CSV table of C-alpha atoms in Angstrom, one decimal:
chain,number,residue,atom,x,y,z
A,6,MET,CA,27.1,31.3,35.4
A,7,SER,CA,28.5,27.9,35.1
A,8,ALA,CA,27.1,24.5,35.9
A,9,THR,CA,29.2,22.4,37.5
A,10,SER,CA,27.3,19.4,39.0
A,11,ALA,CA,24.6,16.6,37.3
A,12,PRO,CA,21.1,18.4,37.3
A,13,ALA,CA,18.6,16.8,40.5
A,14,GLU,CA,16.5,14.9,39.1
A,15,PRO,CA,13.3,17.8,40.4
A,16,VAL,CA,15.1,20.2,37.5
A,17,LEU,CA,15.4,17.0,34.8
A,18,LEU,CA,11.2,15.9,36.0
A,19,ARG,CA,10.4,19.4,35.3
A,20,HIS,CA,12.4,20.0,31.8
A,21,ALA,CA,11.0,16.0,30.7
A,22,ALA,CA,7.5,17.5,31.3
A,23,THR,CA,7.5,20.6,29.6
A,24,PRO,CA,5.6,20.2,26.2
A,25,LEU,CA,7.7,21.3,23.5
A,26,PRO,CA,8.2,21.1,19.1
A,27,ARG,CA,9.9,18.6,17.8
A,28,TYR,CA,11.7,20.5,15.5
A,29,THR,CA,11.3,19.0,12.5
A,30,SER,CA,10.9,22.4,11.4
A,31,TYR,CA,11.2,25.8,11.6
A,32,PRO,CA,8.1,27.8,12.2
A,33,THR,CA,6.5,24.3,12.6
A,34,ALA,CA,3.4,23.2,11.3
A,35,PRO,CA,1.0,24.9,13.7
A,36,HIS,CA,2.5,28.5,12.5
A,37,PHE,CA,1.7,27.9,8.7
A,38,ALA,CA,-0.9,29.6,7.2
A,39,PRO,CA,-3.3,29.6,3.8
A,40,ILE,CA,-0.9,29.6,0.6
A,41,ASP,CA,-2.0,30.1,-2.8
A,42,PRO,CA,-1.2,27.1,-5.0
A,43,GLY,CA,0.5,29.8,-7.4
A,44,THR,CA,3.6,30.8,-4.9
A,45,TYR,CA,3.8,27.0,-4.9
A,46,ALA,CA,4.0,27.1,-8.1
A,47,GLU,CA,6.4,29.2,-8.3
A,48,TRP,CA,8.9,28.1,-6.1
A,49,LEU,CA,9.0,24.8,-8.1
A,50,GLY,CA,9.6,27.4,-10.8
A,51,ALA,CA,13.0,28.7,-9.3
A,52,ILE,CA,14.9,25.2,-8.9
A,53,GLY,CA,18.2,25.5,-9.8
A,54,ALA,CA,20.4,23.0,-12.8
A,55,GLU,CA,22.9,21.9,-9.7
A,56,ASP,CA,20.1,21.2,-7.1
A,57,ALA,CA,18.8,17.6,-6.3
A,58,LEU,CA,15.6,16.6,-5.0
A,59,SER,CA,13.8,14.4,-2.5
A,60,LEU,CA,10.9,13.0,-2.8
A,61,TYR,CA,8.1,12.3,-0.3
A,62,VAL,CA,5.4,10.2,-0.8
A,63,HIS,CA,2.5,9.6,1.5
A,64,VAL,CA,0.0,6.5,1.9
A,65,PRO,CA,-2.8,7.7,4.0
A,66,PHE,CA,-4.2,4.0,5.1
A,67,CYS,CA,-3.6,0.7,6.9
A,68,HIS,CA,-5.4,-2.3,7.6
A,69,ALA,CA,-5.6,-1.6,11.2
A,70,LEU,CA,-5.4,1.6,13.1
A,71,CYS,CA,-3.4,1.2,16.0
A,72,TRP,CA,-4.1,3.0,18.9
A,73,TYR,CA,-0.8,5.2,19.7
A,74,CYS,CA,-0.5,5.9,16.2
A,75,GLY,CA,-0.2,10.3,16.0
A,76,CYS,CA,-0.4,9.7,12.2
A,77,HIS,CA,-2.3,11.1,9.5
A,78,THR,CA,-4.1,7.9,8.6
A,79,SER,CA,-7.0,5.7,7.9
A,80,VAL,CA,-8.6,1.9,7.9
A,81,THR,CA,-9.3,0.6,4.6
A,82,ARG,CA,-9.9,-2.3,2.8
A,83,SER,CA,-11.1,-0.9,-0.4
A,84,SER,CA,-9.2,-1.7,-3.4
A,85,ALA,CA,-11.2,0.5,-5.6
A,86,ARG,CA,-10.7,3.3,-2.9
A,87,ILE,CA,-7.2,2.5,-2.8
A,88,ALA,CA,-6.2,3.1,-6.7
A,89,ARG,CA,-8.5,6.5,-7.1
A,90,TYR,CA,-5.7,7.3,-4.3
A,91,ARG,CA,-2.6,6.2,-5.9
A,92,ALA,CA,-3.4,7.3,-9.6
A,93,GLY,CA,-4.3,10.6,-7.8
A,94,LEU,CA,-0.8,10.5,-7.0
A,95,GLU,CA,0.8,10.0,-10.3
A,96,GLN,CA,-1.2,12.6,-11.4
A,97,GLU,CA,0.3,15.2,-8.9
A,98,ALA,CA,3.3,14.1,-9.1
A,99,ALA,CA,2.8,14.7,-13.3
A,100,MET,CA,1.8,18.5,-12.1
A,101,VAL,CA,4.5,18.5,-10.1
A,102,ALA,CA,7.0,17.1,-13.2
A,103,GLY,CA,5.9,19.8,-15.3
A,104,LEU,CA,6.8,22.9,-13.7
A,105,ILE,CA,10.4,22.0,-12.6
A,106,PRO,CA,13.0,23.4,-14.7
A,107,ALA,CA,16.0,20.8,-14.7
A,108,HIS,CA,17.1,20.1,-12.0
A,109,ALA,CA,20.2,17.9,-10.5
A,110,GLY,CA,17.8,14.4,-10.2
A,111,VAL,CA,16.4,13.0,-7.4
A,112,ALA,CA,18.8,11.9,-4.6
A,113,ALA,CA,16.0,10.4,-1.7
A,114,LEU,CA,12.4,9.4,-1.7
A,115,HIS,CA,10.7,8.9,1.6
A,116,LEU,CA,7.3,6.5,1.1
A,117,GLY,CA,5.5,7.0,4.0
A,118,GLY,CA,2.9,6.5,6.1
A,119,GLY,CA,0.0,5.5,7.2
A,120,THR,CA,1.0,1.9,6.0
A,121,PRO,CA,3.2,2.1,2.3
A,122,THR,CA,2.5,-1.1,1.4
A,123,ALA,CA,-1.2,-0.7,1.0
A,124,LEU,CA,-1.5,0.5,-2.3
A,125,GLY,CA,0.1,-3.4,-2.9
A,126,ALA,CA,2.8,-4.9,-5.3
A,127,GLU,CA,1.0,-3.8,-8.3
A,128,GLY,CA,-0.3,-0.4,-7.2
A,129,LEU,CA,3.9,0.2,-5.5
A,130,ALA,CA,5.3,-1.4,-9.2
A,131,ALA,CA,3.9,1.5,-10.8
A,132,LEU,CA,3.8,4.2,-8.9
A,133,ALA,CA,7.3,3.5,-8.6
A,134,ALA,CA,7.8,3.7,-12.6
A,135,THR,CA,5.4,6.9,-13.0
A,136,LEU,CA,7.8,8.3,-10.2
A,137,ARG,CA,11.5,7.7,-12.5
A,138,ARG,CA,9.9,8.1,-15.2
A,139,LEU,CA,9.0,11.8,-14.7
A,140,PHE,CA,12.3,12.5,-12.5
A,141,PRO,CA,15.3,11.2,-13.2
A,142,PHE,CA,16.7,9.4,-10.0
A,143,ARG,CA,20.5,9.4,-9.5
A,144,ALA,CA,22.6,7.0,-9.3
A,145,GLY,CA,22.8,5.8,-5.5
A,146,ALA,CA,19.4,7.4,-4.7
A,147,GLU,CA,18.0,6.1,-1.4
A,148,ILE,CA,15.0,4.4,-0.8
A,149,ALA,CA,13.4,4.5,2.0
A,150,ALA,CA,9.8,2.8,3.7
A,151,GLU,CA,7.9,2.5,6.2
A,152,LEU,CA,7.1,-0.9,6.8
A,153,ASP,CA,4.3,-2.4,8.7
A,154,PRO,CA,6.3,-6.2,9.5
A,155,ARG,CA,2.1,-7.8,9.9
A,156,SER,CA,1.9,-6.5,6.0
A,157,LEU,CA,4.9,-8.2,5.1
A,158,ASP,CA,4.6,-11.1,3.0
A,159,THR,CA,7.0,-12.4,-0.2
A,160,PRO,CA,5.0,-11.0,-2.9
A,161,LEU,CA,5.5,-7.2,-1.0
A,162,ILE,CA,8.7,-7.9,-0.5
A,163,GLU,CA,10.2,-8.9,-4.0
A,164,ALA,CA,8.0,-5.3,-5.2
A,165,LEU,CA,10.0,-3.1,-3.0
A,166,ALA,CA,13.4,-4.8,-4.1
A,167,ALA,CA,11.8,-4.6,-7.8
A,168,LEU,CA,11.5,-0.8,-7.2
A,169,GLY,CA,14.9,-0.3,-5.9
A,170,LEU,CA,14.1,0.2,-2.3
A,171,THR,CA,17.4,0.6,-0.5
A,172,ARG,CA,16.3,1.3,3.1
A,173,ALA,CA,12.9,-0.4,5.9
A,174,SER,CA,12.4,1.2,8.4
A,175,LEU,CA,10.3,-1.2,10.5
A,176,GLY,CA,7.7,-0.4,13.4
A,177,VAL,CA,8.2,-2.2,16.3
A,178,GLN,CA,7.5,-0.1,18.9
A,179,ASP,CA,7.5,-3.2,22.1
A,180,VAL,CA,8.1,-6.1,21.8
A,181,THR,CA,6.4,-7.0,25.3
A,182,PRO,CA,3.4,-8.9,24.3
A,183,SER,CA,1.0,-7.2,26.8
A,184,VAL,CA,1.9,-3.8,25.8
A,185,GLN,CA,1.4,-4.4,22.8
A,186,ALA,CA,-2.0,-5.8,23.3
A,187,LEU,CA,-3.0,-2.2,25.3
A,188,ILE,CA,-2.0,-0.2,22.3
A,189,GLY,CA,-4.1,-2.8,19.6
A,190,ARG,CA,-0.8,-3.5,17.9
A,191,VAL,CA,-0.6,-7.2,18.7
A,192,GLN,CA,2.9,-8.4,16.7
A,193,PRO,CA,4.9,-11.1,17.6
A,194,ALA,CA,9.0,-10.3,18.0
A,195,GLU,CA,8.6,-13.9,15.4
A,196,GLN,CA,7.3,-11.6,13.0
A,197,VAL,CA,9.5,-8.9,13.2
A,198,GLU,CA,12.5,-11.2,12.8
A,199,ALA,CA,10.5,-12.9,9.9
A,200,ALA,CA,10.0,-10.2,8.0
A,201,VAL,CA,13.6,-9.0,8.4
A,202,ALA,CA,14.8,-12.1,7.5
A,203,GLY,CA,13.2,-11.8,4.3
A,204,LEU,CA,13.9,-8.4,3.6
A,205,ARG,CA,17.7,-8.9,3.7
A,206,ALA,CA,17.0,-12.3,1.3
A,207,ALA,CA,15.4,-10.3,-1.4
A,208,GLY,CA,19.1,-7.8,-1.7
A,209,ILE,CA,17.4,-4.8,1.0
A,210,SER,CA,20.3,-4.7,3.9
A,211,HIS,CA,19.4,-1.8,5.7
A,212,ILE,CA,17.1,-2.0,8.2
A,213,ASN,CA,15.5,1.0,10.3
A,214,MET,CA,13.3,0.2,13.8
A,215,ASP,CA,11.1,1.9,15.6
A,216,LEU,CA,11.0,2.1,19.4
A,217,ILE,CA,8.3,3.8,21.6
A,218,TYR,CA,8.4,4.2,25.6
A,219,GLY,CA,5.9,6.0,27.5
A,220,LEU,CA,3.2,3.7,26.8
A,221,PRO,CA,0.7,1.9,28.3
A,222,GLY,CA,1.5,-0.8,30.8
A,223,GLN,CA,4.8,-0.4,30.0
A,224,GLY,CA,8.2,-0.9,32.5
A,225,VAL,CA,11.7,0.4,32.5
A,226,ALA,CA,11.9,-3.9,31.8
A,227,GLU,CA,10.4,-3.4,28.6
A,228,VAL,CA,11.2,-1.1,26.9
A,229,GLU,CA,14.9,-2.3,27.6
A,230,ALA,CA,13.9,-6.1,25.8
A,231,SER,CA,12.8,-3.7,22.9
A,232,ALA,CA,16.0,-2.1,22.9
A,233,ARG,CA,18.0,-5.4,22.5
A,234,PHE,CA,15.9,-7.2,20.5
A,235,ALA,CA,16.4,-3.9,18.1
A,236,ALA,CA,20.0,-4.4,18.4
A,237,ALA,CA,19.9,-8.1,18.2
A,238,CYS,CA,17.9,-8.3,14.7
A,239,GLY,CA,21.1,-6.3,13.7
A,240,ALA,CA,19.3,-2.8,12.7
A,241,ASP,CA,21.4,0.1,11.2
A,242,ARG,CA,19.5,2.5,12.7
A,243,ILE,CA,17.3,3.0,16.2
A,244,ALA,CA,14.7,4.9,16.7
A,245,VAL,CA,13.0,5.5,19.8
A,246,PHE,CA,10.5,7.6,20.7
A,247,GLY,CA,8.2,8.9,23.7
A,248,TYR,CA,4.4,8.3,23.0
A,249,ALA,CA,2.5,11.6,22.1
A,250,HIS,CA,-0.9,10.7,24.4
A,251,VAL,CA,-3.5,14.3,22.0
A,252,PRO,CA,-6.8,11.6,22.6
A,253,TRP,CA,-8.0,15.0,21.6
A,254,MET,CA,-6.7,15.7,18.4
A,255,LYS,CA,-5.9,11.8,17.6
A,256,SER,CA,-9.5,10.3,19.3
A,257,HIS,CA,-8.4,6.4,17.9
A,258,GLN,CA,-6.2,7.5,21.0
A,259,LYS,CA,-9.3,7.3,23.6
A,260,GLY,CA,-8.6,3.4,23.5
A,261,ILE,CA,-5.5,3.8,26.0
A,262,ARG,CA,-6.6,4.8,29.5
A,263,GLU,CA,-4.7,7.3,31.1
A,264,GLU,CA,-3.6,5.9,34.1
A,265,ASP,CA,-1.9,2.8,32.0
A,266,LEU,CA,1.0,5.4,30.7
A,267,PRO,CA,3.6,5.7,32.9
A,268,GLY,CA,4.2,9.4,35.0
A,269,PRO,CA,7.8,11.2,33.4
A,270,ALA,CA,10.2,9.5,36.2
A,271,LEU,CA,9.2,6.9,34.6
A,272,ARG,CA,9.0,8.2,31.3
A,273,MET,CA,12.2,9.2,32.0
A,274,ARG,CA,13.7,6.1,32.7
A,275,GLN,CA,13.0,4.4,29.8
A,276,GLN,CA,14.8,7.0,27.8
A,277,GLU,CA,17.6,6.6,29.9
A,278,ALA,CA,17.3,2.7,29.5
A,279,ALA,CA,17.1,2.2,26.0
A,280,ALA,CA,20.0,4.4,25.5
A,281,ARG,CA,21.7,2.9,27.7
A,282,VAL,CA,20.7,-0.6,25.9
A,283,LEU,CA,21.9,0.7,22.8
A,284,ALA,CA,25.5,2.2,24.1
A,285,GLN,CA,26.3,-0.5,25.2
A,286,ALA,CA,25.1,-2.8,21.4
A,287,GLY,CA,27.4,-0.7,20.7
A,288,TYR,CA,25.4,2.2,18.7
A,289,ALA,CA,26.0,6.0,18.8
A,290,ALA,CA,23.3,8.4,20.4
A,291,ILE,CA,22.4,10.6,17.1
A,292,GLY,CA,20.5,13.5,18.5
A,293,ILE,CA,17.3,13.3,21.0
A,294,ASP,CA,16.2,10.2,19.8
A,295,HIS,CA,18.2,8.2,17.1
A,296,PHE,CA,21.1,5.3,17.3
A,297,ALA,CA,23.1,4.0,14.7
A,298,ARG,CA,26.1,2.1,14.1
A,299,PRO,CA,29.8,3.0,13.9
A,300,GLY,CA,30.0,3.5,10.4
A,301,ASP,CA,26.2,4.4,9.2
A,302,PRO,CA,26.1,7.4,7.5
A,303,MET,CA,24.3,9.1,9.4
A,304,THR,CA,27.0,8.8,12.6
A,305,ILE,CA,29.4,9.6,9.5
A,306,ALA,CA,27.3,12.6,9.2
A,307,ALA,CA,26.7,13.5,13.0
A,308,ALA,CA,30.4,13.2,13.2
A,309,ALA,CA,31.6,16.1,10.4
A,310,GLY,CA,28.5,18.3,12.0
A,311,THR,CA,26.6,17.9,8.3
A,312,LEU,CA,23.0,16.0,10.0
A,313,ARG,CA,20.3,17.3,9.0
A,314,ARG,CA,16.0,17.5,10.7
A,315,ASN,CA,13.2,17.2,8.4
A,316,PHE,CA,9.7,16.0,8.8
A,317,GLN,CA,11.0,12.1,8.4
A,318,GLY,CA,13.7,13.4,11.9
A,319,TYR,CA,17.1,13.4,11.4
A,320,THR,CA,18.0,12.3,7.7
A,321,THR,CA,21.5,12.9,5.8
A,322,ASP,CA,19.6,14.0,3.1
A,323,THR,CA,21.1,17.2,1.7
A,324,ALA,CA,18.8,18.1,-1.4
A,325,PRO,CA,17.9,22.1,-1.4
A,326,ALA,CA,13.9,20.9,-2.4
A,327,LEU,CA,11.8,18.5,-0.3
A,328,VAL,CA,8.5,17.5,-2.4
A,329,GLY,CA,5.7,15.9,-1.0
A,330,PHE,CA,3.1,14.3,-2.6
A,331,GLY,CA,-0.5,12.7,-0.9
A,332,ALA,CA,-2.8,14.2,1.6
A,333,SER,CA,-1.1,16.0,4.8
A,334,ALA,CA,2.3,15.6,2.5
A,335,ILE,CA,4.6,18.6,3.2
A,336,GLY,CA,7.6,19.6,1.7
A,337,ARG,CA,10.5,21.8,1.8
A,338,LEU,CA,11.6,24.7,-0.6
A,339,PRO,CA,14.2,27.0,0.0
A,340,GLN,CA,12.3,29.9,-0.8
A,341,GLY,CA,9.2,27.9,2.1
A,342,PHE,CA,6.9,25.2,3.2
A,343,VAL,CA,3.8,23.9,1.3
A,344,GLN,CA,1.6,21.6,3.1
A,345,ASN,CA,-1.6,19.8,1.0
A,346,GLU,CA,-4.2,19.6,1.2
A,347,PRO,CA,-5.3,17.5,5.0
A,348,ASP,CA,-8.2,15.3,3.7
A,349,GLU,CA,-8.4,12.6,1.4
A,350,ARG,CA,-11.0,14.0,0.2
A,351,GLY,CA,-10.1,17.4,-0.8
A,352,TRP,CA,-7.5,17.0,-1.7
A,353,LEU,CA,-7.8,14.6,-4.6
A,354,ALA,CA,-11.6,17.2,-5.7
A,355,ALA,CA,-7.8,19.2,-6.0
A,356,VAL,CA,-5.6,16.7,-7.7
A,357,GLU,CA,-8.7,15.8,-10.1
A,358,ALA,CA,-9.4,19.1,-11.4
A,359,GLY,CA,-5.9,19.6,-12.3
A,360,ARG,CA,-5.1,21.9,-9.6
A,361,LEU,CA,-2.1,22.0,-7.0
A,362,PRO,CA,-3.6,20.5,-3.5
A,363,VAL,CA,-1.4,22.5,-1.5
A,364,ALA,CA,-3.7,24.2,1.5
A,365,ARG,CA,-1.1,25.7,4.2
A,366,GLY,CA,2.8,26.1,4.1
A,367,ARG,CA,5.2,29.8,5.0
A,368,ALA,CA,6.8,32.3,2.9
A,369,LEU,CA,10.2,31.9,5.2
A,370,THR,CA,11.7,35.2,6.0
A,371,GLY,CA,15.7,36.2,6.8
A,372,GLU,CA,15.5,35.7,10.2
A,373,ASP,CA,13.7,32.7,10.0
A,374,VAL,CA,15.3,30.8,8.1
A,375,LEU,CA,18.8,32.5,10.3
A,376,ARG,CA,16.7,31.1,13.5
A,377,ALA,CA,16.0,28.3,11.1
A,378,ALA,CA,20.2,27.1,10.8
A,379,LEU,CA,20.6,27.8,14.6
A,380,ILE,CA,17.4,25.2,15.5
A,381,GLU,CA,19.0,22.4,13.4
A,382,ARG,CA,22.2,22.8,14.1
A,383,VAL,CA,21.3,22.5,18.1
A,384,MET,CA,19.1,19.5,17.3
A,385,CYS,CA,21.8,17.8,14.9
A,386,ASP,CA,24.8,19.3,16.5
A,387,GLY,CA,23.9,19.5,20.2
A,388,ALA,CA,26.2,23.7,20.1
A,389,ILE,CA,25.8,25.9,18.6
A,390,ASP,CA,28.9,28.4,17.3
A,391,LEU,CA,28.1,32.1,19.2
A,392,ALA,CA,30.0,34.0,16.1
A,393,ALA,CA,27.0,32.6,14.1
A,394,VAL,CA,24.1,34.0,16.5
A,395,PRO,CA,23.5,38.3,16.1
A,396,GLU,CA,23.8,40.3,19.0
A,397,ALA,CA,19.4,40.7,19.0
A,398,VAL,CA,18.5,37.5,18.2
A,399,MET,CA,21.0,36.4,21.7
A,400,ALA,CA,19.1,38.7,23.1
A,401,SER,CA,15.9,37.3,22.9
A,402,ALA,CA,17.5,34.1,23.9
A,403,ALA,CA,19.8,35.0,27.3
A,404,ASP,CA,16.7,34.4,29.8
A,405,ARG,CA,15.7,30.6,28.7
A,406,LEU,CA,20.2,29.8,28.2
A,407,VAL,CA,19.9,31.2,31.2
A,408,THR,CA,18.1,29.0,32.8
A,409,LEU,CA,19.1,26.3,31.4
A,410,GLU,CA,22.8,26.9,32.2
A,411,THR,CA,21.6,27.1,35.4
A,412,ASP,CA,19.5,23.9,35.5
A,413,GLY,CA,22.8,22.4,34.3
A,414,LEU,CA,21.1,21.3,31.1
A,415,VAL,CA,24.0,23.6,28.8
A,416,ARG,CA,27.3,24.9,29.7
A,417,ARG,CA,28.9,28.1,27.8
A,418,GLU,CA,32.5,28.4,26.1
A,419,PRO,CA,34.5,30.7,24.6
A,420,SER,CA,32.4,30.2,21.5
A,421,ARG,CA,30.1,28.1,21.9
A,422,ILE,CA,27.4,27.6,23.7
A,423,VAL,CA,26.5,23.4,24.0
A,424,ALA,CA,24.5,20.8,25.8
A,425,THR,CA,25.6,19.2,28.4
A,426,GLU,CA,25.9,15.4,29.0
A,427,ALA,CA,22.9,15.1,31.4
A,428,GLY,CA,21.5,17.9,28.8
A,429,ARG,CA,21.9,15.9,25.4
A,430,PRO,CA,18.0,14.7,25.9
A,431,PHE,CA,17.1,18.3,26.2
A,432,LEU,CA,17.9,19.6,23.1
A,433,ARG,CA,14.3,20.5,22.5
A,434,HIS,CA,14.9,22.5,25.1
A,435,PHE,CA,18.2,24.5,23.5
A,436,ALA,CA,16.6,24.9,20.1
A,437,ALA,CA,13.6,26.5,22.0
A,438,CYS,CA,15.6,29.5,22.9
A,439,PHE,CA,15.6,30.5,19.8
A,440,ASP,CA,11.8,30.1,18.6
A,441,ALA,CA,10.4,33.6,17.6
A,442,PHE,CA,7.3,31.9,17.7
A,443,LEU,CA,7.0,29.8,21.1
A,444,ALA,CA,3.9,30.3,23.2
A,445,PRO,CA,2.9,27.9,26.0
A,446,ARG,CA,0.7,25.9,24.8
A,447,PRO,CA,0.7,22.8,26.5
A,448,ALA,CA,-2.2,20.9,24.0
A,449,ARG,CA,-0.5,21.5,21.2
A,450,HIS,CA,3.4,19.3,21.3
A,451,SER,CA,3.7,16.4,23.3
A,452,ALA,CA,6.6,15.9,26.6
A,453,ALA,CA,9.6,17.0,25.8
A,454,VAL,CA,11.1,13.2,27.2
């Protein structure tokens, strides 16, 4: 069987509306189960002298909550609460560092949230100093942070530069004032431009920008304008995510009226429009939702087949151990996944009592590792090598693959299966063919496009 013509729009719309995981891990987080802190301690103790580390620090605070947000965060302006949380981060880091034997150093540090700058200039400096004291950082380590342009002032930018920030990821979402009003995030374009200028003046030259389509009141023109803006700002990497409306999971999303949201057909045209604008601006398409400039390490990794995927999305980070700190943070070690207590109070109680604050995770089986590798290559390369797929795994994927092939989203070649041009936005469907746990639960995942 082979698909020789472009899929019809009804076929694409049917796939676009299918809820599927984003496959930032496999097995995905819903399949984690309670895990013993002692198991995590054993995994940490097995890190080898040749293994590099990647650190993730989660800061679950914002000064205001955007209505579209799906992150684990809350609003606070309590300096005491923030200071106690930061102290908890430092305590957790000390516990973990004490369990890890000699290793090859930290290759990457990612500060996420929430809004990491909620720690303040002094808090950021103190946390960074603690991490550098506890963990040796490799020369050239990437230090990245997710930033809200509305909260960036000169002291914060200076603090970020002082801690060695090499990459800033700015939440832009949409530059249209009417859309911003409907999502609870008023952020003038001039404010973003000023943030970019301030970061670059401080020597932080690598800039990422996040955009969202599928927002209330948003049409194709608004998405195009936002993509043109991000390109004009000279962002090195641009992520274009589809809004996931899950008010049953994130109650603040009830501030967004469902009748104001674009339907599947408009969402698909928005995604196509963003990709078209960014391609015209010279960006290379990476996976399902990232774009990068030629010469960027991500573009080079994608071309070389060495691109990776983790809980931050697409990455060039190849460290075998990802260690997470903070409430809800997820780590990945060769033996499996671990997730901290999601509740801030529960996490703090464990840390302050001197216990590793893990709540859930999953020890990986051999089949998990094999399927995870296939899924990662699909999500990163848009193709799989048939020689890498055991017969039993291929048999379990056959029916789904035939459907995708019939619908023109993948094609079978002598030695591999590859996504077609029309199928590139639907890599989640391709990856799902190798997901042994996937079951139809519409409320659990976001629409694929």
